[in-house]
Tab-separated table of C-alpha atoms and ligand atoms in Angstrom:
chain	number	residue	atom	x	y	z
A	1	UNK	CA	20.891	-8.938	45.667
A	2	UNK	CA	22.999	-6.082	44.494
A	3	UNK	CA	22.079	-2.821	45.751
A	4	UNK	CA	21.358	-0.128	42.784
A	5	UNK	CA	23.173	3.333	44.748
A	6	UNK	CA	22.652	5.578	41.627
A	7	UNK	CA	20.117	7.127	40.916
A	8	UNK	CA	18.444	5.894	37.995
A	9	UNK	CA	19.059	9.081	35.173
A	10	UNK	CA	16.749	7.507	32.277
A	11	UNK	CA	13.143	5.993	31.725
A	12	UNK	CA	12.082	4.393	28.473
A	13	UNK	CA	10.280	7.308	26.155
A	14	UNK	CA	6.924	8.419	27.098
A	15	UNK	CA	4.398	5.565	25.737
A	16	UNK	CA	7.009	3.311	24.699
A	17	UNK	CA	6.930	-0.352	26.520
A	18	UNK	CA	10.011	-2.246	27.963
A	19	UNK	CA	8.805	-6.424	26.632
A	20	UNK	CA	10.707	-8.416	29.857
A	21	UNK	CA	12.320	-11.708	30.160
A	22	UNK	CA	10.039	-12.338	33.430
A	23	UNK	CA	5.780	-11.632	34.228
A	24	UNK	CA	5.289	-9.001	36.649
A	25	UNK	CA	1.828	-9.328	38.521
A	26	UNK	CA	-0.563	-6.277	36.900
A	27	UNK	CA	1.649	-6.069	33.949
A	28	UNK	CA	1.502	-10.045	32.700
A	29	UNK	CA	1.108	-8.727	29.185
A	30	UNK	CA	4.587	-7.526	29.505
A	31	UNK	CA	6.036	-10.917	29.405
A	32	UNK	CA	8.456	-11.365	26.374
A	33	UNK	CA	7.274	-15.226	26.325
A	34	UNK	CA	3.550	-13.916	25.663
A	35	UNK	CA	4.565	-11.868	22.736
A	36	UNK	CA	6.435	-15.087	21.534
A	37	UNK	CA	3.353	-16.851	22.449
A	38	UNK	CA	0.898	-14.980	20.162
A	39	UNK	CA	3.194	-14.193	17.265
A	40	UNK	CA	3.832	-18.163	17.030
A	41	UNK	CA	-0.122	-18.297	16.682
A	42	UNK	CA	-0.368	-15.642	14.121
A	43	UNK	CA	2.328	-16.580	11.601
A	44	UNK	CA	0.595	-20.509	12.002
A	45	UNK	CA	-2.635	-18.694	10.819
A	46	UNK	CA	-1.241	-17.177	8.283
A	47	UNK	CA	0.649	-20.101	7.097
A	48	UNK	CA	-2.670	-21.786	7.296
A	49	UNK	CA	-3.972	-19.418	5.047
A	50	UNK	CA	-1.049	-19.059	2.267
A	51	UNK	CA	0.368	-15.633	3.294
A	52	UNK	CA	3.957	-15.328	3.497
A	53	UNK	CA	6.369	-13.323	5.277
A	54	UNK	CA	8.117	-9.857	4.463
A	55	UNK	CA	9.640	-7.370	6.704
A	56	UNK	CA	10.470	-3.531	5.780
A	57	UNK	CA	12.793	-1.019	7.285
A	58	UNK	CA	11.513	0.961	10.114
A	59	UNK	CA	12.204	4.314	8.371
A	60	UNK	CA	10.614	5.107	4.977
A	61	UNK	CA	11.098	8.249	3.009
A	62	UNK	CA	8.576	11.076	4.503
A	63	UNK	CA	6.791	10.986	1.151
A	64	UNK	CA	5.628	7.376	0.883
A	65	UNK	CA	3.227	8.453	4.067
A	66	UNK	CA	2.380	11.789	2.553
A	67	UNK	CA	1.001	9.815	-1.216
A	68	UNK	CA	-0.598	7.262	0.774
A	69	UNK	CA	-2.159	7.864	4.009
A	70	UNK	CA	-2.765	11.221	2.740
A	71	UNK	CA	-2.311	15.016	3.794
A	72	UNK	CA	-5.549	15.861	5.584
A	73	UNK	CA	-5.138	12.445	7.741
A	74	UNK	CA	-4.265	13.290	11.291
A	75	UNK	CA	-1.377	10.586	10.984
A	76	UNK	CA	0.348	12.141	8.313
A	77	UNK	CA	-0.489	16.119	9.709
A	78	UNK	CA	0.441	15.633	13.173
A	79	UNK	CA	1.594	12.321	14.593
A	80	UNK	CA	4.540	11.168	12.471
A	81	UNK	CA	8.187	10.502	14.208
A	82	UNK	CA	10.319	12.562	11.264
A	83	UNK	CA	14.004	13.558	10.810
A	84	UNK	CA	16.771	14.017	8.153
A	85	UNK	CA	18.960	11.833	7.734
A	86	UNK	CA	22.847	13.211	6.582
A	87	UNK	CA	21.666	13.447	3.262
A	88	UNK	CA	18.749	15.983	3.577
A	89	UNK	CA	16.435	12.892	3.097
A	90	UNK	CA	12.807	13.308	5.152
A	91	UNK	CA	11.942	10.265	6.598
A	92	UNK	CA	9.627	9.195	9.341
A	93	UNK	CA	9.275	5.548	11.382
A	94	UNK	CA	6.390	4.215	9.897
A	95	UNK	CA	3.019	5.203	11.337
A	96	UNK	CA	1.560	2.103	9.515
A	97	UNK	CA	2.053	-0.865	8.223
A	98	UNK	CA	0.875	-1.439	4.750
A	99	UNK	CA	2.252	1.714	2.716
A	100	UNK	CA	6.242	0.546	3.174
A	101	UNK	CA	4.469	-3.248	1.662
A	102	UNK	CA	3.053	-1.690	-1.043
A	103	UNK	CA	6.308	0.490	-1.831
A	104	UNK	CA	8.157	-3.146	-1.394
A	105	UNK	CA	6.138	-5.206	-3.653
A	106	UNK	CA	6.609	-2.373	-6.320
A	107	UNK	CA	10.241	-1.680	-5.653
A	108	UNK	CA	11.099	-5.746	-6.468
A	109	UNK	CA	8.630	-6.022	-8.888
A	110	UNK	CA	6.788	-9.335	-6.936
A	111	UNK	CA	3.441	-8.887	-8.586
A	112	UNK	CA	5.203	-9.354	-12.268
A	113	UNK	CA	5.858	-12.887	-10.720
A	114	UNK	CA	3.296	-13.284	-8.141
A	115	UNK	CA	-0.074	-11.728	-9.550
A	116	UNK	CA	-1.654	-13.148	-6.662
A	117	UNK	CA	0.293	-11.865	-3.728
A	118	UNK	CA	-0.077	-12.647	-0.427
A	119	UNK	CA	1.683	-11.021	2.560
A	120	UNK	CA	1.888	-11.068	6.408
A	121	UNK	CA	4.202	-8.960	8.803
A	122	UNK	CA	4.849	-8.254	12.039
A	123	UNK	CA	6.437	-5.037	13.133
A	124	UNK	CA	6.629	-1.874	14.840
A	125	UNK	CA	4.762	1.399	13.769
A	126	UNK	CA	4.897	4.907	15.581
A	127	UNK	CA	2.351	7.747	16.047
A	128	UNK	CA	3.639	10.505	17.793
A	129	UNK	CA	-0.014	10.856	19.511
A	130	UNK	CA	-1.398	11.772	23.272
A	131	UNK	CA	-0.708	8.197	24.950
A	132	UNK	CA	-2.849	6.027	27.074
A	133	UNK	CA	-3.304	2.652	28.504
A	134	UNK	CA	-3.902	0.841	24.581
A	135	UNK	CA	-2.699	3.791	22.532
A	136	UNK	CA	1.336	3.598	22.705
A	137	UNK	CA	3.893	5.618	20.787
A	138	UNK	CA	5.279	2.874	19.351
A	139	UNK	CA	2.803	-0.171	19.124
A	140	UNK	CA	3.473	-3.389	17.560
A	141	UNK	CA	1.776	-4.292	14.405
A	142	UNK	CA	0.660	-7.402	12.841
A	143	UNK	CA	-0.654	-7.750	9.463
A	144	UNK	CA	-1.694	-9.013	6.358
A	145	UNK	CA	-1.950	-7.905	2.674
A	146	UNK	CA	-3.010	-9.559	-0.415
A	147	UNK	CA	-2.719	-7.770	-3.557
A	148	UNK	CA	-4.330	-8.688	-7.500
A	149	UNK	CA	-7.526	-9.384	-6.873
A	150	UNK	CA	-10.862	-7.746	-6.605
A	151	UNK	CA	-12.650	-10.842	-5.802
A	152	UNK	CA	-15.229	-10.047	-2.515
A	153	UNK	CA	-14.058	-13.659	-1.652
A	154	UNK	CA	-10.358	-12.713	-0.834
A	155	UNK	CA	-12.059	-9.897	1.382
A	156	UNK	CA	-13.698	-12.297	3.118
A	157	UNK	CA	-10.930	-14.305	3.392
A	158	UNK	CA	-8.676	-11.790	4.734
A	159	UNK	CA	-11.502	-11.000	7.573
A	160	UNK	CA	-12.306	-14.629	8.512
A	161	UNK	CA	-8.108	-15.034	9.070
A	162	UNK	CA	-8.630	-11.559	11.495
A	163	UNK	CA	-11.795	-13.422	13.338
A	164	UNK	CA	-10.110	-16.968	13.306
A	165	UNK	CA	-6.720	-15.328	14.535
A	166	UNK	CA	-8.499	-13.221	17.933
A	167	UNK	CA	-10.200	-16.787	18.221
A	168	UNK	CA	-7.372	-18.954	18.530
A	169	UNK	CA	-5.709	-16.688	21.106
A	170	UNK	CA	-8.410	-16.900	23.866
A	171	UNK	CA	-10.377	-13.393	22.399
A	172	UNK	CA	-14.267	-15.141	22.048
A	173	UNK	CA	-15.139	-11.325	22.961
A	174	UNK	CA	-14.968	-9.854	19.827
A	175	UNK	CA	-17.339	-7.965	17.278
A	176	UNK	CA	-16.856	-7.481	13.584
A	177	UNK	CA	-18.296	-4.773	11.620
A	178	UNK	CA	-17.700	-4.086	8.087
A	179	UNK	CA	-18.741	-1.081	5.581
A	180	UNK	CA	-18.382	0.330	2.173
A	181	UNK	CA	-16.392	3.239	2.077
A	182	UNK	CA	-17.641	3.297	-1.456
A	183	UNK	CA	-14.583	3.943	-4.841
A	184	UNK	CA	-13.581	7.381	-6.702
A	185	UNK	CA	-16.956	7.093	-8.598
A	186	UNK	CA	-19.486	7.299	-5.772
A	187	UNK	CA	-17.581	8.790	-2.800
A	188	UNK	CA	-17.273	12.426	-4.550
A	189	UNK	CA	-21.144	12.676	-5.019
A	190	UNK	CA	-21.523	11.375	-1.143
A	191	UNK	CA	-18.753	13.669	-0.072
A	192	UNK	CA	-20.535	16.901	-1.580
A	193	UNK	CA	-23.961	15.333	-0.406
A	194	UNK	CA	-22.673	14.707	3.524
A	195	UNK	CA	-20.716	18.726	3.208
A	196	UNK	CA	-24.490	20.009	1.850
A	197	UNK	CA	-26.078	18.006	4.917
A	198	UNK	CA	-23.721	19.441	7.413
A	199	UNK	CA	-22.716	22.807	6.802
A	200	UNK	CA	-26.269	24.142	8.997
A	201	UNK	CA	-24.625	21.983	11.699
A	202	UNK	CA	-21.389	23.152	11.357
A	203	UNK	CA	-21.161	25.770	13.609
A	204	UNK	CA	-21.713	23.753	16.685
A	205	UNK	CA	-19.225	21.362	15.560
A	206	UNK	CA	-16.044	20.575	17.241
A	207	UNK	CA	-12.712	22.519	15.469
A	208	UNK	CA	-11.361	18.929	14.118
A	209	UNK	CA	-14.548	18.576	12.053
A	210	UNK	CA	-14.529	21.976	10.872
A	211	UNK	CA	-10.867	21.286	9.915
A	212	UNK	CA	-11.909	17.833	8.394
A	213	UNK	CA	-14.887	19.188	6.694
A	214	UNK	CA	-13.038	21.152	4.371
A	215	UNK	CA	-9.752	18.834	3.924
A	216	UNK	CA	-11.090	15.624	4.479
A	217	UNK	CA	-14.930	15.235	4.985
A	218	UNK	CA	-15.415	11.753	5.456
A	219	UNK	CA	-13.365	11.970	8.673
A	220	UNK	CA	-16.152	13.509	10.321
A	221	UNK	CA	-18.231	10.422	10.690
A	222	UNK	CA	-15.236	9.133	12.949
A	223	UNK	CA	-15.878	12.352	15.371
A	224	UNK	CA	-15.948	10.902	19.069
A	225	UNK	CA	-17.103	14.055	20.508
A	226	UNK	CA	-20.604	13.373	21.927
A	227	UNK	CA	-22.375	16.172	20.159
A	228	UNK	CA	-21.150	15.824	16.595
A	229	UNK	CA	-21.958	12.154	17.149
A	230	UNK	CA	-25.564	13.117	17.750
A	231	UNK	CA	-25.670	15.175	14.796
A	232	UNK	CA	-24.128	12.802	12.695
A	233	UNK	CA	-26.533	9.832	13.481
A	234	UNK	CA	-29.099	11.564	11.341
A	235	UNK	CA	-26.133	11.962	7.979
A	236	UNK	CA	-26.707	10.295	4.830
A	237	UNK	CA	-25.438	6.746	4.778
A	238	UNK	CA	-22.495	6.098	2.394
A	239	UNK	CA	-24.316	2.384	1.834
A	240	UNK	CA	-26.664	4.682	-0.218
A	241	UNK	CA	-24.828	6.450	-2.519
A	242	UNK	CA	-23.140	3.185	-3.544
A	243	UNK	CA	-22.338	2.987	-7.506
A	244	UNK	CA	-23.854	-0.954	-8.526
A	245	UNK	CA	-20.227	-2.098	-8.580
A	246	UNK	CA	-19.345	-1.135	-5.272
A	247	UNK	CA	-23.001	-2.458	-4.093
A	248	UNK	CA	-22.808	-5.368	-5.898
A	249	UNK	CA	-18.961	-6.306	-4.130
A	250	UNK	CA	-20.704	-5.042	-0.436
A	251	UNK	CA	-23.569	-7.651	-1.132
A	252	UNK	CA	-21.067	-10.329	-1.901
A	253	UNK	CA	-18.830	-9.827	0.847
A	254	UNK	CA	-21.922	-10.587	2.854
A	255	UNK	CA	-22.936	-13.484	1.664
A	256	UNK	CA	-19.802	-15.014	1.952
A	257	UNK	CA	-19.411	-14.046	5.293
A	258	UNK	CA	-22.743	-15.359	5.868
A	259	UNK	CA	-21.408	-18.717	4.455
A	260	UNK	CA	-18.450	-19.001	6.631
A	261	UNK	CA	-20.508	-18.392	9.473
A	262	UNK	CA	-18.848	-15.459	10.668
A	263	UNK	CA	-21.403	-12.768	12.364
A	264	UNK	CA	-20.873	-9.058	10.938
A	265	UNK	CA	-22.439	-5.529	11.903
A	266	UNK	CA	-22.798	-2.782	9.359
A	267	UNK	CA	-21.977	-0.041	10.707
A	268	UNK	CA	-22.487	2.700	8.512
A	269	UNK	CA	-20.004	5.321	10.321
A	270	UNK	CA	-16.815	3.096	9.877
A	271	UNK	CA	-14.677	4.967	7.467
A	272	UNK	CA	-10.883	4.247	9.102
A	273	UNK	CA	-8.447	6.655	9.443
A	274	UNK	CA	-6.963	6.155	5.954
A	275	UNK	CA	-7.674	8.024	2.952
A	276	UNK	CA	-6.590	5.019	0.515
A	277	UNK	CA	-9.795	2.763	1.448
A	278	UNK	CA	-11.867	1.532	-0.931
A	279	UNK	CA	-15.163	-0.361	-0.881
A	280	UNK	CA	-14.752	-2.771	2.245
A	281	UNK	CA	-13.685	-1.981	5.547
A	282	UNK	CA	-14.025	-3.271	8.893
A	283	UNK	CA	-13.004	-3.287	12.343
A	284	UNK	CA	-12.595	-6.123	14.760
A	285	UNK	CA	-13.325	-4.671	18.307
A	286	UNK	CA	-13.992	-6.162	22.227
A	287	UNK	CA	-15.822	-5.019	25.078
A	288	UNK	CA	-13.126	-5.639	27.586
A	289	UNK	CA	-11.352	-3.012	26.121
A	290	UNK	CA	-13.017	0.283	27.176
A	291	UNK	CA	-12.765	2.770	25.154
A	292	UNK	CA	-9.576	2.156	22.865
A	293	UNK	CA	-11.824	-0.910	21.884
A	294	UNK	CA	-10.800	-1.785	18.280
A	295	UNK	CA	-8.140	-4.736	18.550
A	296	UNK	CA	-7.691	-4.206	14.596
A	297	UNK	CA	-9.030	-3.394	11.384
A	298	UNK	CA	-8.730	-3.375	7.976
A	299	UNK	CA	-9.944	-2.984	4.075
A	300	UNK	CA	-9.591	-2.395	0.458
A	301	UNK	CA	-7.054	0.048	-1.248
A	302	UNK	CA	-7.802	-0.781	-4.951
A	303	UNK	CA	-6.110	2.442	-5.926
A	304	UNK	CA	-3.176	2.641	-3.811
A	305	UNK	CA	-0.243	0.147	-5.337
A	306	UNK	CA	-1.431	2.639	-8.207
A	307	UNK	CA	-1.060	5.731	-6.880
A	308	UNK	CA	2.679	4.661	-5.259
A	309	UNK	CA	4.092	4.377	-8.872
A	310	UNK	CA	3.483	0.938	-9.298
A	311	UNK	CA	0.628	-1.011	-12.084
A	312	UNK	CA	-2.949	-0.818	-11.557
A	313	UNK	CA	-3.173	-3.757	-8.475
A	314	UNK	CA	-6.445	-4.366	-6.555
A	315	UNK	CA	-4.992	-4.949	-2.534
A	316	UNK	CA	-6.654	-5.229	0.699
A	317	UNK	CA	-5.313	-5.756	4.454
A	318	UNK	CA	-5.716	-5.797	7.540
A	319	UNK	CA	-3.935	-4.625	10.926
A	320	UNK	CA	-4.282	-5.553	14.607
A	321	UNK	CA	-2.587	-4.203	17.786
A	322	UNK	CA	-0.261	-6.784	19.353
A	323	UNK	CA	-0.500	-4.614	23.080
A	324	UNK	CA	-4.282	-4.078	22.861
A	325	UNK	CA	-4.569	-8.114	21.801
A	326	UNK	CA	-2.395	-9.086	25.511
A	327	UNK	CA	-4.263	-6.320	27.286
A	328	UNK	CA	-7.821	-8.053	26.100
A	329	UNK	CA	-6.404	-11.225	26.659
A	330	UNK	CA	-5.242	-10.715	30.442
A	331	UNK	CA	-8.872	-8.567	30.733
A	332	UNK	CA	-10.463	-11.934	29.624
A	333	UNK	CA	-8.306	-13.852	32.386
A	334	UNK	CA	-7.431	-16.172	29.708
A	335	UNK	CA	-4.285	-18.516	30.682
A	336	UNK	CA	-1.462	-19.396	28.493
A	337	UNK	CA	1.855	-20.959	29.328
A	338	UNK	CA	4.365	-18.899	27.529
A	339	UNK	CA	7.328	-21.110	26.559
A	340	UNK	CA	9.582	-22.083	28.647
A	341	UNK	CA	13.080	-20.442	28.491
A	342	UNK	CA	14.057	-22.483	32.325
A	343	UNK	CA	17.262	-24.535	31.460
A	344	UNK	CA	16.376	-28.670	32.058
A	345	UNK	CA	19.447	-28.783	33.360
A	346	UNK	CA	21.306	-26.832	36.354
A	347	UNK	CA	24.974	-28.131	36.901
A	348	UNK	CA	26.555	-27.761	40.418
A	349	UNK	CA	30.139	-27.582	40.953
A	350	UNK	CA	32.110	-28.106	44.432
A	351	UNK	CA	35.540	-27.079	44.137
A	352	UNK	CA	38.117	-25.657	41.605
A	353	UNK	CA	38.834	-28.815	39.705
A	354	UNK	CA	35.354	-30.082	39.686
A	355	UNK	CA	34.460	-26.863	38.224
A	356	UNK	CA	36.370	-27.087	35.525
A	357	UNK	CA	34.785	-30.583	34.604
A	358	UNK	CA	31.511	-28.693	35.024
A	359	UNK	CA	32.584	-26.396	32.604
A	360	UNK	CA	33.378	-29.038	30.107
A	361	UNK	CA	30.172	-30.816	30.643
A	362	UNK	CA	28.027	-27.573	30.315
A	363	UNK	CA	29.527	-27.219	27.362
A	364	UNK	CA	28.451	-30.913	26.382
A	365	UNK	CA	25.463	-30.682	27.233
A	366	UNK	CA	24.586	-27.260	25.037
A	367	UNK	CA	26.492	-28.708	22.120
A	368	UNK	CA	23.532	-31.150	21.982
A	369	UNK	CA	20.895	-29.088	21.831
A	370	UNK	CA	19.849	-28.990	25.907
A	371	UNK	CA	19.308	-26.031	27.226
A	372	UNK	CA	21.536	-25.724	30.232
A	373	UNK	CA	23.507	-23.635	32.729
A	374	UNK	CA	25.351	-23.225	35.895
A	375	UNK	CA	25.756	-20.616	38.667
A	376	UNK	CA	28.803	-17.576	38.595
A	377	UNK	CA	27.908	-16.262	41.683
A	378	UNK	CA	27.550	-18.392	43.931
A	379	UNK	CA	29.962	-20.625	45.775
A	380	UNK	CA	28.334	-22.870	47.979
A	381	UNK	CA	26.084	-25.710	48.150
A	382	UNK	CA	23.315	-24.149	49.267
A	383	UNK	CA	23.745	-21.152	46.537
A	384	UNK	CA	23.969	-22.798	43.519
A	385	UNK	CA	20.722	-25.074	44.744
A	386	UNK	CA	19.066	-22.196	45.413
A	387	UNK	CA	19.548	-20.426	42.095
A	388	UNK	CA	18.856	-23.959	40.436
A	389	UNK	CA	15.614	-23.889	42.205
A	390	UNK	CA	14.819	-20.326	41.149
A	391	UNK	CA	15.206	-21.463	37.698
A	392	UNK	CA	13.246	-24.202	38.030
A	393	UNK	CA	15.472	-26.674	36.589
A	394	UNK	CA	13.788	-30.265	36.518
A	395	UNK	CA	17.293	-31.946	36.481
A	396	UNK	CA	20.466	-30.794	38.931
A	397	UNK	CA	24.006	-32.542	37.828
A	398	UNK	CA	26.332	-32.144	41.070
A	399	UNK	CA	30.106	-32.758	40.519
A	400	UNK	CA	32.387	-32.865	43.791
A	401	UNK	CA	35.518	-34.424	45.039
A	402	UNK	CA	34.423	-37.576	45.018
A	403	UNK	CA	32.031	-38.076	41.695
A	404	UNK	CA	35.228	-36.370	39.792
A	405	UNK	CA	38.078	-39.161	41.350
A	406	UNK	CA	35.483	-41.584	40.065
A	407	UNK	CA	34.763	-39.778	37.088
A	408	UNK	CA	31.082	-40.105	37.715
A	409	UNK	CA	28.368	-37.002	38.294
A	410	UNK	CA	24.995	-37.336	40.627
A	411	UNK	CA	22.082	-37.175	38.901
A	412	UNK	CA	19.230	-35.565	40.455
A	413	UNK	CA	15.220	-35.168	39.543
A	414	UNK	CA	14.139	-32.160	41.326
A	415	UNK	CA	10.483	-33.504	40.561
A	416	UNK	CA	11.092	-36.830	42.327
A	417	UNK	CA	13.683	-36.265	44.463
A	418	UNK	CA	15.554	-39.210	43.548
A	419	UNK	CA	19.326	-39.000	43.233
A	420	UNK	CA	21.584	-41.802	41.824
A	421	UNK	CA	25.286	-41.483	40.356
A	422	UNK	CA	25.845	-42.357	36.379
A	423	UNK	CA	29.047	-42.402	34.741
A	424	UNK	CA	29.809	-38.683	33.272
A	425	UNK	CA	29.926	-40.352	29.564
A	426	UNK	CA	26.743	-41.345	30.021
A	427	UNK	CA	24.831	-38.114	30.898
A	428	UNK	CA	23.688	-36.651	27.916
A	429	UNK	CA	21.785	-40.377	26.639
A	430	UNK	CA	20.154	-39.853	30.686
A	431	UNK	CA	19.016	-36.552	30.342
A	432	UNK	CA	17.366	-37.544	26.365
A	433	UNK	CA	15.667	-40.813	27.551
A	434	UNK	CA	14.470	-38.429	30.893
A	435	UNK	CA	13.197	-35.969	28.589
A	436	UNK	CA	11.416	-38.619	26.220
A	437	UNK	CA	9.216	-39.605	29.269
B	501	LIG	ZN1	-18.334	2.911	-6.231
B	502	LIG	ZN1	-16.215	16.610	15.749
């Protein structure tokens, strides 16, 4: 082992994870090969379901956030990465995943030729936010959007894929509640109703929801403080002030969870963080979590491809957090076996000249498609079978004096032990039929 003398002058930005090539015990989740792990089992669900891939820049134009997730929002007020680029352009990394689709779909004009649209990502967002185990500065975000239809079965849809998703990685822990956040017909009337049913509370309300209250009313219902939560449980209920059409879609929705089987909440205080919603939302959360419990959530935005320039385009989506989904996961002691990046075979060389026919053989070997390597360091016997045992190599090659003069190698099954020469032309058809078995 080399020693490290310097000290070490940098540290990855504050709530911002380092994914590694290796598990470390407590930090598992960590593990580059469990990331792999559940992204595989996402984009199969998705493929499952008919949603296809896109992937946006990281930056976006400042703006896109401002029309979309809205002013008042805490997202777009106070936790956005910006700068200016050369240009005097504002842009920020984006905060969230579905306003850069929505610009996308518009920008290439995909709905003309799709009018049923359906999207998945996976990618990073940033919130510029106080950090904690669960809430990171940069989080990784997997999605899905489907855009030109108002059907209640394509909500349904979209939230069965969520539930079916947290299922097939391990997460049986997991509640769903859903709501109506109601559409630019009923909400106003609720909004002035919920403002007229506060303001003798106000007073002893926390500053946010005095902030909120005039900017952004809704928001108040998501209040965490204790208190205002009290005060709150005795609101009006946005399920009330429901015009018929937004009723009518709510009561669908449920039935056709009901006939997929999938178990709901209402929970009449859900109103996301977004001020595009409309009509359904929901959020997917599990007890193992504590208290950043939501693993994702979602809903519709039947006004937003709309209000981003593009034609009049029912959507709705959903987002889940790839580090709170791994936290859960090791919480719920579940056990996967990431893939395995361990070469099958470890070549040992003894000697300058047999090297070089280890060399050539390596590169053999890789050419057809086996994952393989050799040591650099060491020297010795004993080094290179250590480091092929670190690796965890289930076949060693060893070329010496002797196998090269007879232009042979030894062949060697670290499972079994067993050992036996085989001419070098031969060792690519070995290690196939060996990995056949
Ligand atoms: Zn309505
Ligand atoms: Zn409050």
């Amino acid at each position: 082992m080399r020693k490290i003398i310097n000290h070490m002058p940098f540290s990855s930005p504050p709530y911002m994870n380092d994914v590694l090539p290796y598990p470390s015990p407590g930090n598992n989740w960590l593990h580059s090969g469990r990331w792999r792990w559940v992204e595989y089992r996402f984009r199969r669900v998705c493929r499952c379901y008919g949603y296809r891939e896109i992937r946006t820049p990281i930056l976006e134009l400042t703006d896109l956030f401002v029309r979309s997730v809205g002013e008042g929002t805490d997202i777009v007020s106070k936790e956005m990465f910006n700068l200016v680029d050369r240009g005097g352009r504002r842009l920020s990394l984006k905060p969230e995943g579905t306003a850069p689709v929505v610009r996308a779909i518009i920008e290439h004009e995909l709905l003309a030729a799709h009018p049923l649209l359906k999207l998945y990502y996976i990618g990073q967002t940033f919130r510029n936010e106080r950090g904690q185990k669960g809430r990171y500065r940069q989080h990784q975000q997997l999605g899905v959007e489907a855009f030109g239809s108002a059907d209640p079965a394509l909500d349904a849809e979209v939230i069965e894929l969520a539930v079916r998703f947290f299922r097939e990685i391990g997460i049986t822990d997991q509640q769903l509640q859903i709501n109506s956040v109601g559409c630019p017909n009923c909400r106003p009337a609720y909004r002035e109703g919920l403002k007229k049913w506060v303001k003798p509370f106000l007073s002893e309300m926390c500053g946010d929801c005095k902030t909120r209250y005039e900017v952004n009313p809704l928001r108040m219902l998501d209040c965490k403080v204790p208190h205002d939560v009290e005060i709150l449980s005795g609101a009006p209920k946005l399920l009330d002030w429901l015009c018929e059409d937004c009723r009518e879609h709510f009561n669908s929705l449920r039935r056709h969870l009901e006939a997929m089987s999938v178990p709901y909440q209402i929970a009449p205080q859900l109103v996301r963080g977004f001020d595009y919603y409309t009509k359904t939302a929901f959020e997917i959360t599990s007890g193992v979590l504590g208290s950043q419990n939501a693993l994702g959530g979602g809903g519709r935005y039947d006004g937003l491809v709309e209000d981003c320039g593009g034609p009049a385009t029912p959507g709705i989506g959903f987002g889940l957090g790839m580090e709170r989904c791994l936290i859960a996961m090791e919480s719920l002691g579940i056990e996967i076996e990431p893939e395995d990046e361990a070469p099958t075979v470890f070549l040992v060389a003894l000697g300058e000249s047999a090297r070089s026919a280890a060399v050539r053989l390596l590169t053999e070997i890789r050419s057809a498609g086996i994952a393989a390597d050799m040591d650099y360091v060491g020297k010795g016997l004993k080094a290179q079978m250590r480091l092929a045992d670190k690796l965890k190599a289930p076949l060693v090659l060893l070329i010496g004096e002797n196998e090269l003069k007879g232009g042979v190698v030894s062949f060697r099954n670290m499972q079994t032990s067993q050992q036996e020469m085989i001419p070098q032309g031969e060792v690519i058809r070995r290690i196939q039929s060996w990995a056949k078995n």
